[in-house]
Tab-separated table of C-alpha atoms in Angstrom:
chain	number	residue	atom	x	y	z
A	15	UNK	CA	0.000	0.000	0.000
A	16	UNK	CA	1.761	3.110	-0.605
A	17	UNK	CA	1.292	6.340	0.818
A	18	UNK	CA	0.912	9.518	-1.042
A	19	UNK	CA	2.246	11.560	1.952
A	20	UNK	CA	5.726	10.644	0.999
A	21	UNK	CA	5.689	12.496	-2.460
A	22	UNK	CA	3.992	15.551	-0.582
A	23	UNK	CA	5.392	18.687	-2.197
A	24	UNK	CA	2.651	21.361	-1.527
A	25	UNK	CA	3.377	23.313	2.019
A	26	UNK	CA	0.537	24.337	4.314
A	27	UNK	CA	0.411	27.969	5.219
A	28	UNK	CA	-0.021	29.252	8.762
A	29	UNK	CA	-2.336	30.817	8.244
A	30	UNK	CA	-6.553	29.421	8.517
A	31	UNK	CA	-8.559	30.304	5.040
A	32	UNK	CA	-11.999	30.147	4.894
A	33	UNK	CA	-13.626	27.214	2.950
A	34	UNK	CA	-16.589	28.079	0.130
A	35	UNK	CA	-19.554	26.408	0.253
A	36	UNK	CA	-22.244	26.552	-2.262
A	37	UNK	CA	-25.011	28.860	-2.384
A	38	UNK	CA	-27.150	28.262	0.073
A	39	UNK	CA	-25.721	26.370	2.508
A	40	UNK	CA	-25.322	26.380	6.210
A	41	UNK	CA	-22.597	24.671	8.150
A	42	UNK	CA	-23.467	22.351	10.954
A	43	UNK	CA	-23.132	23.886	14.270
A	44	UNK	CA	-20.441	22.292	16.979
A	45	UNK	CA	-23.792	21.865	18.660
A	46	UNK	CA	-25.396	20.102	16.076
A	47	UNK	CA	-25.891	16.074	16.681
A	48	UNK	CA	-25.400	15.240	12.988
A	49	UNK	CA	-22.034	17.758	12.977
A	50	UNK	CA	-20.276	15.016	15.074
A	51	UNK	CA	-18.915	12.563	12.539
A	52	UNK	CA	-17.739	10.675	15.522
A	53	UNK	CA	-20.915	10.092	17.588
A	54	UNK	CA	-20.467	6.314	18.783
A	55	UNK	CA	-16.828	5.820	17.652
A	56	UNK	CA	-14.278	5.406	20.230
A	57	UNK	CA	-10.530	6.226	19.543
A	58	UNK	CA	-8.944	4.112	21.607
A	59	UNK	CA	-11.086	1.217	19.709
A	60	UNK	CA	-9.808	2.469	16.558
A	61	UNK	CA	-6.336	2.931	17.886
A	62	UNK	CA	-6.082	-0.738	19.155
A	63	UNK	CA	-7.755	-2.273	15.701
A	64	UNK	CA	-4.826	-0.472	13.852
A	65	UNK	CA	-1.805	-1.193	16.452
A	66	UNK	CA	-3.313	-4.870	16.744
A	67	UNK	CA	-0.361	-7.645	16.676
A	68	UNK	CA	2.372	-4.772	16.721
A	69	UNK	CA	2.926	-4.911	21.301
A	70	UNK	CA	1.231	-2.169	22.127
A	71	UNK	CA	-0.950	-2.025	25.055
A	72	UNK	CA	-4.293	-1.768	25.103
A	73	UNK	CA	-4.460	2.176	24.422
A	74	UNK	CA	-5.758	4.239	27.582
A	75	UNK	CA	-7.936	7.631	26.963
A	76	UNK	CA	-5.896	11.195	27.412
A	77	UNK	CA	-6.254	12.463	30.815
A	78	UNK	CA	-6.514	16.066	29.415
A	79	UNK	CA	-9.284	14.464	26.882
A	80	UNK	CA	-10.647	11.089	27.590
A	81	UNK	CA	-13.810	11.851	25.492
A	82	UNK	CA	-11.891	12.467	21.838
A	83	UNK	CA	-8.243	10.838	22.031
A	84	UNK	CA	-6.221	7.955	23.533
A	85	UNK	CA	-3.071	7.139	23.429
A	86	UNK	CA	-0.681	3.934	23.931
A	87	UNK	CA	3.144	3.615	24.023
A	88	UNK	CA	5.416	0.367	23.621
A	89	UNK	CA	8.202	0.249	25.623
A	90	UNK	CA	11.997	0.536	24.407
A	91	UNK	CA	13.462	-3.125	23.075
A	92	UNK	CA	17.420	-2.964	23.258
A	93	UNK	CA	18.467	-0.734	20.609
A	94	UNK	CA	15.228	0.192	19.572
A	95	UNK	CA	13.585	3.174	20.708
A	96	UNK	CA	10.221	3.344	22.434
A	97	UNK	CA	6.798	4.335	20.655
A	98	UNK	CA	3.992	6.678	21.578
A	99	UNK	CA	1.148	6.646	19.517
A	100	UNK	CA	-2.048	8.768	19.880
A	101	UNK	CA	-5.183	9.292	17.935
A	102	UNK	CA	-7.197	12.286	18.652
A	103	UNK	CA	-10.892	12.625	17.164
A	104	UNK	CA	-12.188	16.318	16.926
A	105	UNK	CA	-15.251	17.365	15.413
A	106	UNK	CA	-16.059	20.628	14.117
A	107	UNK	CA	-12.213	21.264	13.371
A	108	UNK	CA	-10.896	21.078	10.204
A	109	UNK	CA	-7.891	18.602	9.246
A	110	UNK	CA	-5.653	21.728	8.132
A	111	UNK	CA	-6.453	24.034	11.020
A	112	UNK	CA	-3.924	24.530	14.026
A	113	UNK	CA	-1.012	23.159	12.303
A	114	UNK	CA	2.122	23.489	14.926
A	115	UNK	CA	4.662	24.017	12.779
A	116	UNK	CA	3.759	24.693	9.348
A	117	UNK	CA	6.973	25.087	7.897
A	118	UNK	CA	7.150	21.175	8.048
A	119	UNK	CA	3.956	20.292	7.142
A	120	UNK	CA	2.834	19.007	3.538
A	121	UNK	CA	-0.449	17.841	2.037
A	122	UNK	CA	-0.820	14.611	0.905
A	123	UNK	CA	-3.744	12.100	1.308
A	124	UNK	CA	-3.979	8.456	3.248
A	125	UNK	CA	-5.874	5.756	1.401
A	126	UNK	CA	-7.468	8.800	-1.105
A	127	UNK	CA	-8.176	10.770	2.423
A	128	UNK	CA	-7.172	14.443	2.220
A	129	UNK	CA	-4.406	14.601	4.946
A	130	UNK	CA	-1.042	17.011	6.358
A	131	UNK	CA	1.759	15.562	7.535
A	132	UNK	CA	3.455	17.289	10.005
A	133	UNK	CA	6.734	16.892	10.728
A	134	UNK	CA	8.604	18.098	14.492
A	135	UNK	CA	5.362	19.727	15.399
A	136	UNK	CA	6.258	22.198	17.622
A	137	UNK	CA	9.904	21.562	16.381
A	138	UNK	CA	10.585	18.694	18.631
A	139	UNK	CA	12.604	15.543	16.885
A	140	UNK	CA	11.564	12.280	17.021
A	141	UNK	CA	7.669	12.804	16.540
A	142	UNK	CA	5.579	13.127	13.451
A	143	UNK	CA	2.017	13.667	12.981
A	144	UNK	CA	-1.064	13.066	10.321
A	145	UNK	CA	-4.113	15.022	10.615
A	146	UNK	CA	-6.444	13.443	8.326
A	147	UNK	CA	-10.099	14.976	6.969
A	148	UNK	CA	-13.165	13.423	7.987
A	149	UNK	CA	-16.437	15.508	7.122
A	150	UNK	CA	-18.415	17.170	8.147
A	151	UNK	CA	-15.290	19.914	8.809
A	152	UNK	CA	-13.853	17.450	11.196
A	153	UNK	CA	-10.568	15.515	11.589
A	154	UNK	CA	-8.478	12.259	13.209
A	155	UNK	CA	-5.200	13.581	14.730
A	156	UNK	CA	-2.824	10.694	14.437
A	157	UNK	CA	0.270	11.768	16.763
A	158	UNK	CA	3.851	9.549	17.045
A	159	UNK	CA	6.964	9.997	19.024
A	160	UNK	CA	9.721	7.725	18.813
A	161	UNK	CA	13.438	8.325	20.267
A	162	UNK	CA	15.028	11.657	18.038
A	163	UNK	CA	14.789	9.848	14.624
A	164	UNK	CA	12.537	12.353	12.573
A	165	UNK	CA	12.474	10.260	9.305
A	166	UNK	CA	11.684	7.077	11.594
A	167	UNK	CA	8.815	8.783	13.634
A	168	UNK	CA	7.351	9.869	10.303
A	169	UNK	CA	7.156	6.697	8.021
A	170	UNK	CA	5.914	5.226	11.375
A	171	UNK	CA	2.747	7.800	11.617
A	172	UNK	CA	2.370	6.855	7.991
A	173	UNK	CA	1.524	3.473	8.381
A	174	UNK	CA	-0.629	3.789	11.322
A	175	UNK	CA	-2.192	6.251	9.471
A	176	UNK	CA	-3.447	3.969	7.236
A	177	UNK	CA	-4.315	1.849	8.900
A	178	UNK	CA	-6.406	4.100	11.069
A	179	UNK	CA	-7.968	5.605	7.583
A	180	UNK	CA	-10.375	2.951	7.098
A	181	UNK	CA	-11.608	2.637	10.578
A	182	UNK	CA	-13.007	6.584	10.354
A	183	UNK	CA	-16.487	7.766	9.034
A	184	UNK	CA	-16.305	7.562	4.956
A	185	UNK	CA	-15.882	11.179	4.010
């Protein structure tokens, strides 16, 4: 399966623009039942289903968010570094909005899914992220830190990523 991330060559701006939408139309309020692509679907289900076989933990809910992310982390192995992974559902936020560090982020897609991948957000090494789109104007934050090895943490993110594309709400 490849990923189209890899071949990114578009940079995301820092700055938010405003998405058109037709005549018309209203958006979906944060309020709104049916603006919550994620009503019923639990991240730390979707984060175990994509780790599965790989010795990670069962993945644990955020303390700072239990309701929208979880995380997990596998434990360093002689040489090899450890892994945190975490996958972070928010509605009502779109998949290009609140970049960290936008100077290392590129657009791409995962699976066909409109995605950025983020490199060093918030210039730290070692960790890579993948916000991908999931509509209505929502996104999956896929998050991964491993040891100071960049290039590592971000082919890593990559292929959780996709496996964590097929688990979301079809777009």
């Amino acid at each position: 399966m490849a990923l189209a991330l890899a071949a990114c060559t578009s940079q995301v701006g820092g700055q938010a623009t405003p998405s058109s939408q037709p005549t018309g139309s209203t958006a979906a309020s944060p309020g709104d039942a049916t603006a919550d692509p994620f009503a019923g679907v639990s991240s730390c289900s979707i984060l175990d289903q994509a780790l599965a076989g790989q010795g990670f933990p069962k993945a644990e809910p955020l303390v700072a968010n239990p309701k929208q992310g979880c995380r997990t982390t596998k434990p360093a192995s002689g040489n090899t570094p450890g892994v945190d992974v975490g996958l972070s559902l928010n509605p009502g936020r779109g998949y290009k909005e609140n970049v960290g560090n936008p100077s290392q982020a590129s657009e791409g897609n995962v699976n066909g899914r409109p995605a950025v991948l983020e490199r060093e957000p918030e210039n730290s090494p070692g960790q890579c992220d993948v916000w991908l789109e999931v509509k209505p104007n929502s996104r999956a934050f896929v998050l991964l830190a491993s040891g100071t090895d960049t290039a590592r943490a971000c082919q890593l993110v990559e292929d959780v990523a996709a496996k964590v594309e097929p688990l979301l709400p079809k777009n």
